Amino acid sequence: MKVNAKTIPLKQVHITDDFWKSKIDLAKDVIIPYQWDALNDNIPGAAPSHAIENFRIAAGLSDGEFKGMVFQDSDVAKWLEAASYSLIYNYDPELEKTIDEIIDLIGKAQLENGYLNTYFTVKEPEKRWKDICHGHELYCAGHMVEAAVAFYEATGKESLLTIVSKYMDYIITVIGSEEGKLKTYPGHPELELALVKLYEVTGEDKYFDLMVYFIEERGKQPSVFLKESSLGLTHNDKWFQLDYHQAHAPLDEQDTAEGHAVRAVYLYAGMADLVKYTNSEKWKERLEVLWKNVVEKRMYITGGIGSQGHGERFTLDYDLPNNVAYAETCASIGLVFWAQRMLQIEAKQTYGDVMEKALYNGVLSGMSLDGKKYFYVNPLEVNPEITEYRHDHQHVESERVGWFGCACCPPNIARLLTSLGNYIYTQTDNTIYTHLYVGNQTNFKINNQEVILTQKTDYPWSGEVSIALQLEKSNTFTLAFRQPAWSKKIRVMINGVKVEVDKVKDGYVYLSQQWHPQDEVTIEFDMSIHIVRSNPKVRENAGKVAIQRGPIIYCLEEVDNGNDLHAIKINPHEQMVVTNSSSTLESISIIKGSGVKELVSASGLYMFDQVPDEEMIEWQAIPYSYWGNRGKGEMLVWLREN
């Protein structure tokens, strides 16, 4: 099967970018070691994990009881994936030794028939394959497959790949269309996209075929999940029924994104993999319908998705509350996965723009600057006093925390950061597509000749990007660059000479010509400050505006602007200035402007025929992903318009 466009192997991408390299270094030097300590319960004051100990118990090396969530194994798998990718970025023999030891432990925990899951080995072995909608057996299997592929790509070692292949071969004997097998699919999608990765490294069609079966079987009625007693969990309400699992209708009949947001985007990523290899028009059209629903009607300006805490799920079109937004970090990461796969099907501005938006805003907000504290939930408005008191805010944290009992997000951030090189480019036979502007040096092969691109930029603070070409000799091919929707103007130069762009398609600028050694392309994007307004159907944002510059969404924090941020009104027509931060928030661009603030009145709760007194103020906005790094306080993205 031939793929439309391929990503570039991580070993061919060397990231040099000031913005992202520091974060990947943080993942390598701080986050991965910190999370290893968390998985081993060595972080004082953090929620216990017990994840490594569960494997020791399952392997018969330790006595005790399983502890943690039913999907606790996935935290180990995601850590393994992140650690493996970091070996590609910067080889560490001690880390590789640790990974080898964990893989050996995992192998000892695997049953003779191939089954691998510590919860259903230690705690409830009698319930294997009886709680597929919520038991997470297939979900955990998927993450372990992704870890195995990452370790194989990093080291060439097949140790974990052998373990997961044995497990997948066992699953194929349990689930499928044949007589006597369970006709089911993952309650929490994840194995779908993982099976494609396994197919890519093994060449075994049976793994791809199982993924296709999951996609095509999902949602057939009456649903197989109706036979499981755990459907709905203990919540006897509509929020945990079939649509929670995207199982309320056959997938090719679903027009809106429903249910658990992470489940949904992981599923859509798997569907995109199917299209990538089969060119199925049916599934491509379905993905386009679902994409449009998510990004045009159900996505926050930060790239967050999933507006309701109960069920961590999508609700209705334009229902995007700010102070109780769920917008799980993992959901934004899943949106990145989905967008990247859509770009392999077809290079379109909307896919690259959303991937960028989620990366710079909804994902990075999930982690503190020191890499040791995390947000599970990413609201767009916080008042700590209210957040910590009201029952309907109980899912919102006023400050990032060291770890979670349900710790899916921290290792997910780590594995995305260490694999960032996979998201910058795609390539067809003779076209290199640039989707993200990240300083790097990457090797390509075009027309049987090595081509090296060196990208330099101070993005996202600056809109200037330069790409130098190293060639053995002149070569004819195409360079395609995404022009973000926020940049209405673009300036393109080749070797310092401005050129008129002949071809722009779906938001991508195409430069097709014979390239010569030492050629250089320079692109300048318009980094003007934008005032963003919502569709009027978004009730919570009526009369409000947001501030965006480049891909960055900005917010106000109490530490810069005092309390009662909701009382501030800004005039979009007043001049705003961009300046460098002199605070503790690294070297970032902040935005300053003037406005008014309503004064607190002592005259009572309501006023007849009066308006509050106002005072002139100067306000300061910082990038949304940086909020919460200077202590507890109010935060606000959507500001009242004066």
XYZ file of C-alpha atoms in Angstrom:
642
model
C 0.000 0.000 0.000
C 1.316 3.425 -0.937
C 0.942 6.358 1.445
C 0.043 9.831 0.124
C 2.708 11.775 2.014
C 5.146 10.504 4.575
C 6.574 12.005 7.727
C 10.332 12.250 8.127
C 12.039 9.731 10.435
C 13.143 11.338 13.692
C 16.762 10.326 13.136
C 16.840 12.615 10.078
C 15.575 15.673 11.992
C 17.898 17.639 14.264
C 16.023 20.372 16.130
C 18.046 23.513 16.863
C 15.144 25.864 17.597
C 15.549 28.136 20.652
C 11.885 27.879 21.610
C 11.379 24.131 21.194
C 14.887 22.854 21.889
C 14.716 24.204 25.426
C 11.472 22.323 25.974
C 12.809 19.086 24.493
C 15.932 19.467 26.648
C 13.596 19.959 29.596
C 11.797 16.742 28.669
C 15.106 14.858 28.424
C 16.808 16.304 31.493
C 13.899 16.945 33.862
C 10.514 15.616 32.779
C 11.507 12.036 31.909
C 13.568 11.549 35.117
C 10.859 13.263 37.184
C 8.126 11.093 35.712
C 10.262 7.993 36.263
C 10.373 8.925 39.950
C 6.601 9.475 39.891
C 5.959 6.042 38.360
C 8.082 4.579 41.170
C 6.308 6.644 43.866
C 9.414 8.648 44.722
C 7.867 12.141 44.553
C 7.000 13.397 48.074
C 3.519 14.897 48.206
C 2.522 13.728 44.700
C -0.361 11.331 44.102
C 0.960 7.742 44.182
C 1.272 5.877 40.888
C 2.252 2.282 41.754
C 2.571 1.656 38.010
C 5.998 -0.032 38.054
C 5.111 -1.999 41.156
C 2.007 -3.337 39.389
C 4.275 -4.912 36.759
C 6.493 -6.399 39.462
C 3.454 -7.981 41.100
C 2.144 -9.291 37.766
C 5.587 -10.755 37.039
C 5.592 -12.589 40.374
C 8.553 -10.577 41.651
C 6.664 -8.830 44.428
C 3.707 -9.454 46.694
C 0.887 -6.989 47.001
C -2.262 -5.654 45.399
C -2.780 -3.789 42.152
C -3.202 -0.072 42.791
C -4.215 2.770 40.535
C -6.519 3.186 37.584
C -7.538 0.312 35.346
C -5.359 1.929 32.661
C -2.297 2.434 34.895
C -0.123 0.379 32.515
C -0.479 3.092 29.877
C 1.503 5.564 32.012
C 4.493 3.219 31.862
C 4.038 2.746 28.113
C 3.883 6.477 27.419
C 6.967 7.035 29.552
C 8.768 4.314 27.597
C 7.763 5.993 24.337
C 8.977 9.415 25.464
C 12.218 7.987 26.839
C 12.823 6.057 23.606
C 12.328 9.148 21.455
C 14.707 11.068 23.710
C 17.408 8.497 22.906
C 17.141 9.611 19.283
C 17.369 13.242 20.297
C 20.303 12.732 22.666
C 21.621 9.245 23.333
C 21.898 8.268 27.007
C 23.266 4.761 27.717
C 21.989 4.782 31.307
C 18.484 5.614 30.152
C 18.627 2.865 27.540
C 19.710 0.444 30.273
C 16.719 1.474 32.382
C 14.394 0.937 29.428
C 15.913 -2.498 28.800
C 15.256 -3.430 32.413
C 11.635 -2.288 32.242
C 11.089 -4.212 29.009
C 12.500 -7.302 30.718
C 10.019 -6.745 33.549
C 7.154 -6.326 31.092
C 8.129 -9.561 29.383
C 7.991 -11.377 32.698
C 4.511 -9.964 33.330
C 3.239 -11.258 29.971
C 1.230 -14.485 30.105
C 2.190 -17.510 28.072
C -0.620 -16.914 25.548
C 0.581 -13.345 24.983
C -1.901 -11.490 27.197
C -0.404 -8.404 28.852
C -2.303 -6.248 31.332
C -1.441 -5.933 35.009
C -4.942 -4.979 36.169
C -6.610 -8.018 34.634
C -3.693 -10.250 35.613
C -3.478 -9.207 39.254
C -6.825 -7.760 40.314
C -9.652 -9.142 38.177
C -8.421 -11.918 35.878
C -11.942 -13.313 35.622
C -13.087 -10.127 33.854
C -10.713 -10.215 30.895
C -12.506 -9.136 27.700
C -15.761 -8.656 29.653
C -15.479 -4.886 30.085
C -14.173 -3.663 26.776
C -16.066 -0.366 26.828
C -14.366 0.769 30.059
C -11.732 -1.849 30.884
C -9.058 -0.191 28.735
C -7.387 -3.489 27.797
C -7.110 -2.473 24.153
C -6.183 1.098 25.075
C -3.252 -0.043 27.214
C -2.249 -2.467 24.472
C -2.139 0.401 21.989
C 0.174 2.507 24.120
C 2.483 -0.455 24.653
C 2.621 -0.956 20.878
C 3.532 2.707 20.370
C 6.290 2.367 22.974
C 7.628 -0.746 21.232
C 7.772 0.995 17.860
C 9.497 4.031 19.368
C 12.141 1.876 21.090
C 12.731 -0.101 17.910
C 13.119 3.077 15.860
C 15.510 4.516 18.442
C 17.714 1.479 19.015
C 16.914 -1.207 16.454
C 16.144 -3.543 19.347
C 13.130 -5.820 18.902
C 12.694 -6.816 22.562
C 9.491 -4.880 23.212
C 8.367 -5.282 19.603
C 8.449 -9.066 20.077
C 6.357 -8.767 23.241
C 3.659 -6.597 21.683
C 3.557 -8.602 18.459
C 2.845 -11.700 20.526
C 0.095 -9.784 22.324
C -1.439 -8.522 19.080
C -1.337 -12.024 17.596
C -3.235 -13.230 20.657
C -5.800 -10.416 20.329
C -6.383 -11.431 16.706
C -7.457 -14.859 18.001
C -9.924 -13.208 20.383
C -11.463 -10.362 18.353
C -12.610 -10.340 14.739
C -15.376 -11.157 12.309
C -14.807 -14.907 12.306
C -17.090 -17.347 14.069
C -16.334 -17.707 17.758
C -14.519 -14.381 18.098
C -15.690 -11.274 19.937
C -17.165 -8.812 17.456
C -16.075 -5.672 19.246
C -13.706 -2.690 19.142
C -11.803 -0.533 21.655
C -13.946 1.314 24.189
C -11.183 3.910 24.304
C -9.672 4.239 20.816
C -5.870 4.216 20.678
C -5.012 0.746 19.418
C -6.226 1.766 15.937
C -3.408 4.238 15.308
C -0.919 2.013 17.145
C -1.686 -0.950 14.884
C -0.774 1.174 11.868
C 2.602 1.950 13.438
C 3.128 -1.766 14.052
C 2.180 -2.484 10.442
C 4.655 0.138 9.247
C 7.633 -1.440 11.038
C 6.727 -5.118 10.562
C 5.032 -5.063 7.154
C 2.452 -7.500 8.528
C -0.942 -6.889 6.876
C -2.775 -8.623 9.730
C -2.180 -5.648 11.997
C -3.498 -3.165 9.462
C -6.478 -5.445 8.811
C -7.354 -5.500 12.516
C -7.334 -1.700 12.552
C -9.681 -1.620 9.558
C -11.979 -4.092 11.306
C -12.155 -1.851 14.390
C -13.059 1.190 12.281
C -15.712 -0.562 10.211
C -17.258 -2.468 13.122
C -17.546 0.544 15.406
C -21.066 1.783 16.012
C -22.942 -1.026 14.321
C -26.330 -1.429 15.981
C -27.355 -2.939 18.280
C -24.042 -2.032 19.880
C -21.951 -4.797 21.413
C -21.419 -2.477 24.392
C -25.085 -2.812 25.365
C -24.223 -6.313 26.585
C -21.647 -4.986 29.045
C -22.797 -4.116 32.544
C -20.242 -1.314 32.897
C -21.736 0.820 30.110
C -22.481 4.167 31.731
C -20.191 3.340 34.660
C -21.907 4.244 37.916
C -23.393 7.321 36.278
C -26.961 6.508 35.374
C -27.151 9.459 33.018
C -26.917 10.229 29.340
C -23.335 11.427 29.421
C -21.766 7.942 29.560
C -23.882 6.070 27.074
C -22.963 4.891 23.579
C -22.093 8.325 22.196
C -19.462 8.667 24.951
C -17.599 5.906 23.059
C -18.475 7.184 19.549
C -20.528 3.976 19.297
C -24.036 5.433 18.934
C -24.069 4.995 15.137
C -21.806 3.503 12.455
C -18.783 5.743 12.018
C -19.614 6.548 8.411
C -22.938 7.999 9.600
C -21.525 10.255 12.333
C -21.656 13.943 11.415
C -20.674 15.523 14.740
C -17.910 14.889 17.253
C -19.561 13.294 20.259
C -18.560 11.886 23.588
C -15.201 11.701 25.314
C -12.926 14.144 23.498
C -9.687 12.164 23.767
C -11.399 8.993 22.596
C -12.810 10.883 19.633
C -9.599 12.434 18.301
C -7.572 9.253 18.828
C -10.235 7.462 16.812
C -10.182 10.084 14.065
C -6.381 9.809 13.896
C -6.763 6.084 13.278
C -9.367 6.753 10.603
C -6.948 9.152 8.921
C -4.288 6.440 8.918
C -6.768 4.192 7.122
C -7.327 6.849 4.456
C -3.605 7.519 4.201
C -3.003 3.966 3.043
C -6.236 3.136 1.180
C -7.308 6.486 -0.344
C -10.864 5.645 0.732
C -13.136 8.492 -0.373
C -15.834 7.341 2.033
C -13.651 7.730 5.092
C -11.911 10.858 3.783
C -15.255 12.613 3.358
C -16.348 11.490 6.819
C -13.162 12.849 8.365
C -13.650 16.181 6.631
C -17.197 16.426 8.022
C -15.991 15.646 11.544
C -13.009 18.003 11.232
C -15.231 20.874 10.209
C -17.582 20.227 13.117
C -14.749 20.182 15.655
C -12.702 23.184 14.519
C -15.567 25.426 13.406
C -18.099 24.722 16.156
C -16.574 22.840 19.110
C -12.969 23.996 19.609
C -11.677 26.664 21.958
C -9.476 29.435 20.582
C -6.558 27.753 22.391
C -6.979 24.469 20.518
C -8.694 22.946 23.533
C -11.576 20.534 22.953
C -14.114 18.935 25.253
C -16.139 21.615 27.007
C -17.753 19.548 29.782
C -15.994 18.064 32.782
C -18.577 15.368 33.440
C -17.610 12.777 30.846
C -14.603 14.846 29.655
C -16.592 15.328 26.527
C -17.981 17.326 23.672
C -21.437 18.823 24.202
C -23.218 21.000 21.620
C -22.133 23.290 18.808
C -20.863 26.642 20.137
C -21.131 25.493 23.768
C -17.733 26.739 24.931
C -17.840 27.974 28.532
C -14.564 29.497 29.693
C -14.364 29.082 33.470
C -15.545 25.457 33.541
C -13.894 24.433 30.272
C -12.419 20.953 30.443
C -10.092 21.155 27.431
C -7.984 18.245 28.646
C -4.304 18.458 27.750
C -4.495 14.968 26.246
C -7.348 16.091 23.997
C -5.232 18.876 22.487
C -2.409 16.362 22.019
C -4.853 14.032 20.282
C -5.928 16.914 18.064
C -2.270 17.328 17.056
C -2.106 13.617 16.196
C -5.225 13.900 14.062
C -4.097 17.062 12.273
C -0.708 15.553 11.462
C -2.366 12.561 9.822
C -4.769 14.745 7.859
C -1.721 16.580 6.487
C -0.374 13.268 5.215
C -3.609 12.848 3.251
C -3.759 16.400 1.928
C -1.817 19.587 2.650
C -4.433 22.096 3.800
C -3.981 25.254 5.804
C -6.684 24.329 8.325
C -4.870 21.144 9.369
C -1.524 22.878 9.847
C -3.075 25.886 11.563
C -4.959 23.763 14.089
C -1.904 21.608 14.775
C 0.082 24.771 15.436
C -2.662 26.351 17.555
C -2.965 23.274 19.757
C 0.802 22.877 20.138
C 1.599 26.439 21.165
C -1.448 26.953 23.364
C -3.574 24.002 24.471
C -0.660 21.567 24.876
C 2.074 23.740 26.386
C -0.339 25.193 28.942
C -0.502 21.709 30.435
C 3.054 21.917 31.813
C 4.899 24.359 34.075
C 8.075 26.024 32.883
C 10.193 23.793 35.124
C 8.515 20.629 33.778
C 7.499 19.385 37.234
C 3.879 20.472 37.498
C 0.911 19.895 35.211
C -2.612 20.913 34.302
C -5.017 18.135 33.382
C -7.698 20.722 32.570
C -7.092 23.998 30.713
C -9.798 26.620 31.344
C -9.771 30.043 29.709
C -10.843 31.894 32.844
C -9.855 31.263 36.441
C -10.772 32.921 39.718
C -9.121 30.800 42.436
C -11.631 31.736 45.118
C -14.516 30.519 42.970
C -12.625 27.595 41.479
C -11.776 26.183 44.885
C -15.283 26.631 46.297
C -17.888 25.778 43.681
C -18.879 22.184 43.014
C -19.209 22.770 39.271
C -15.559 23.916 39.180
C -14.188 20.886 40.991
C -12.370 19.618 37.891
C -10.477 22.923 37.511
C -7.163 23.527 39.274
C -6.003 27.027 40.229
C -2.399 25.865 40.040
C -0.565 23.053 38.284
C 0.056 19.989 40.443
C 2.948 17.553 40.737
C 1.125 14.423 39.562
C -2.361 12.998 39.193
C -4.001 9.775 40.304
C -5.166 9.678 36.682
C -1.835 10.707 35.183
C -2.437 10.352 31.447
C -1.427 13.916 30.541
C 2.156 14.330 31.881
C 3.715 11.420 29.950
C 1.628 12.353 26.917
C 3.255 15.808 26.875
C 6.682 14.209 27.210
C 6.206 11.828 24.279
C 4.916 14.630 22.049
C 7.844 16.918 22.866
C 10.462 14.231 22.241
C 8.842 13.282 18.920
C 8.245 16.846 17.702
C 10.510 16.293 14.704
C 7.801 14.067 13.198
C 5.417 17.011 12.864
C 7.477 19.633 11.019
C 7.554 18.202 7.482
C 5.943 15.717 5.171
C 7.231 14.634 1.774
C 5.833 13.216 -1.427
C 8.131 12.048 -4.213
C 9.394 15.491 -5.182
C 7.680 17.925 -2.821
C 8.747 18.882 0.712
C 5.923 20.380 2.780
C 6.766 22.616 5.733
C 3.918 22.561 8.259
C 5.621 23.956 11.360
C 8.230 26.671 11.644
C 10.816 25.200 13.974
C 14.558 25.663 13.699
C 16.078 22.397 12.511
C 18.363 20.624 10.097
C 16.737 17.743 8.216
C 17.907 15.266 5.584
C 15.667 14.359 2.659
C 16.070 12.173 -0.404
C 14.742 13.612 -3.684
C 15.458 12.284 -7.178
C 17.999 9.919 -5.609
C 19.943 12.845 -4.215
C 20.404 13.960 -0.621
C 18.862 17.324 0.181
C 19.533 19.015 3.517
C 17.255 21.823 4.692
C 18.401 24.088 7.508
C 15.544 26.102 8.943
C 16.306 29.092 11.195
C 13.731 31.249 12.924
C 12.793 33.080 16.128
C 9.226 31.843 15.725
C 6.708 32.274 17.352
C 7.947 35.701 18.439
C 9.190 36.647 14.970
C 7.587 35.897 11.612
C 10.849 35.565 9.675
C 11.908 32.082 8.610
C 14.959 31.205 6.517
C 15.566 27.835 4.882
C 19.000 27.097 3.430
C 19.473 24.236 0.978
C 22.497 21.968 0.819
C 22.645 19.932 -2.397
C 25.269 17.767 -4.030
C 24.287 19.332 -7.343
C 21.352 21.222 -8.872
C 18.035 19.445 -8.438
C 14.457 20.185 -9.509
C 11.754 19.788 -6.898
C 9.071 21.728 -4.991
C 9.128 23.416 -1.610
C 5.677 24.050 -0.128
C 5.138 26.304 2.891
C 2.021 26.768 5.005
C 0.796 30.347 5.102
C -1.101 30.596 8.407
C -4.566 32.130 8.286
C -3.437 34.741 10.821
C -0.857 36.086 8.352
C -2.792 37.883 5.636
C 0.415 39.030 3.995
C 3.504 37.018 3.151
C 6.837 38.021 1.667
C 8.934 35.371 -0.086
C 12.542 35.856 -1.169
C 15.005 33.529 -2.857
C 18.645 34.447 -2.309
C 17.572 37.878 -1.077
C 15.415 38.698 -4.108
C 11.670 39.034 -3.635
C 9.686 36.653 -5.806
C 6.070 36.575 -6.831
C 4.385 33.370 -5.791
C 2.775 31.627 -8.755
C 0.938 28.899 -6.929
C -1.010 28.986 -3.678
C -3.294 26.046 -2.964
C -5.303 25.428 0.218
C -3.132 27.896 2.110
C 0.213 26.444 0.992
C 2.722 28.423 -1.079
C 4.469 26.294 -3.713
C 7.921 27.078 -5.066
C 8.771 24.733 -7.944
C 12.092 25.216 -9.693
C 15.595 23.968 -10.156
C 17.417 24.507 -6.881
C 21.155 25.005 -6.587
C 23.660 24.410 -3.800
C 23.516 27.143 -1.120
C 20.143 28.512 -2.283
C 18.193 30.165 0.525
C 14.475 30.853 0.865
C 13.303 33.536 3.284
C 9.699 33.903 4.302
C 8.262 36.768 6.322
C 4.855 36.382 7.925
C 2.768 39.289 9.154
C 3.007 39.332 12.964
C 0.417 42.024 13.539
C -1.683 41.832 16.688
C -5.141 40.459 15.951
C -8.354 41.145 17.828
C -10.429 37.966 17.640
C -14.184 37.739 18.100
C -16.302 34.625 18.456
C -19.233 33.555 16.373
C -22.236 35.297 18.015
C -23.613 31.861 18.874
C -20.900 31.446 21.520
C -22.880 32.971 24.377
C -20.037 33.175 26.872
C -17.997 35.422 24.586
C -20.696 37.930 23.658
C -19.234 41.433 23.796
C -15.743 40.070 24.369
C -12.527 39.849 22.364
C -9.347 37.823 22.522
C -5.815 38.841 21.586
C -3.654 36.821 19.201
C -0.248 37.457 17.699
C 1.191 34.866 15.362
C 0.032 31.471 16.631
C -0.010 32.662 20.254
C -3.193 33.343 22.211
C -2.736 35.868 25.006
C -4.320 36.229 28.433
C -4.351 38.587 31.392
C -3.041 37.463 34.778
C -3.711 38.940 38.182
C -0.005 39.272 38.963
C 0.298 41.876 36.179
C -3.139 43.510 36.248
C -4.568 43.183 39.751
C -7.688 41.285 40.712
C -11.195 41.523 39.247
C -9.929 40.961 35.721
C -13.529 40.685 34.554
C -13.923 44.413 35.263
C -11.297 45.358 32.668
C -12.450 46.589 29.268
C -10.140 47.136 26.325
C -10.590 49.247 23.223
C -9.531 47.173 20.197
C -8.825 50.363 18.279
C -6.313 51.688 20.808
C -2.659 51.067 20.063
C -1.128 47.926 21.523
C 2.613 47.378 21.717
C 4.728 44.237 21.711
C 7.689 44.106 24.047
C 10.015 41.513 25.507
C 9.244 40.177 28.943
C 11.580 41.195 31.742
C 9.863 38.894 34.249
C 10.582 35.312 35.247
C 8.740 33.943 32.195
C 11.756 33.319 29.946
C 12.353 35.581 26.948
C 8.872 36.000 25.510
C 6.827 38.625 23.725
C 4.181 40.298 25.844
C 1.533 42.783 24.736
C 0.679 46.020 26.515
C -2.179 48.428 26.029
C -4.527 50.835 27.754
C -8.129 50.392 28.802
C -10.561 51.053 31.606
C -11.525 49.160 34.716
C -14.857 49.396 36.450
C -14.549 50.390 40.085
C -16.061 48.261 42.804
C -19.128 50.060 44.132
C -20.138 50.099 47.777
C -23.670 51.146 46.888
C -25.121 47.663 46.747
C -25.555 44.654 44.504
C -27.689 46.396 41.865
C -27.832 49.999 40.676
C -30.797 51.860 39.202
C -30.071 53.953 36.115
C -26.347 54.074 36.803
C -23.183 52.730 35.299
C -20.121 51.851 37.379
C -17.391 54.431 37.686
C -14.284 53.642 35.667
C -10.582 54.392 35.855
C -7.984 54.393 33.108
C -5.495 51.552 33.339
C -2.539 50.046 31.553
C -2.840 46.298 31.027
C -0.346 43.595 30.136
C -1.046 40.272 28.398
C 1.157 37.179 28.348
C 0.998 34.021 26.207
C -1.772 31.760 27.498
C 0.506 28.741 27.833
C 2.696 30.650 30.322
C -0.032 31.494 32.816
C 0.131 30.058 36.331
C 3.926 30.067 36.616
C 4.138 32.983 39.065
C 1.808 31.858 41.814
C -1.927 31.484 42.202
C -4.165 34.193 40.779
C -6.879 35.134 38.327
C -6.517 34.541 34.583
C -8.662 35.663 31.663
C -8.518 35.082 27.886
C -11.751 36.676 26.666
C -11.828 40.381 27.559
C -14.722 42.806 27.565
C -14.735 45.187 24.638
C -14.982 48.893 25.435
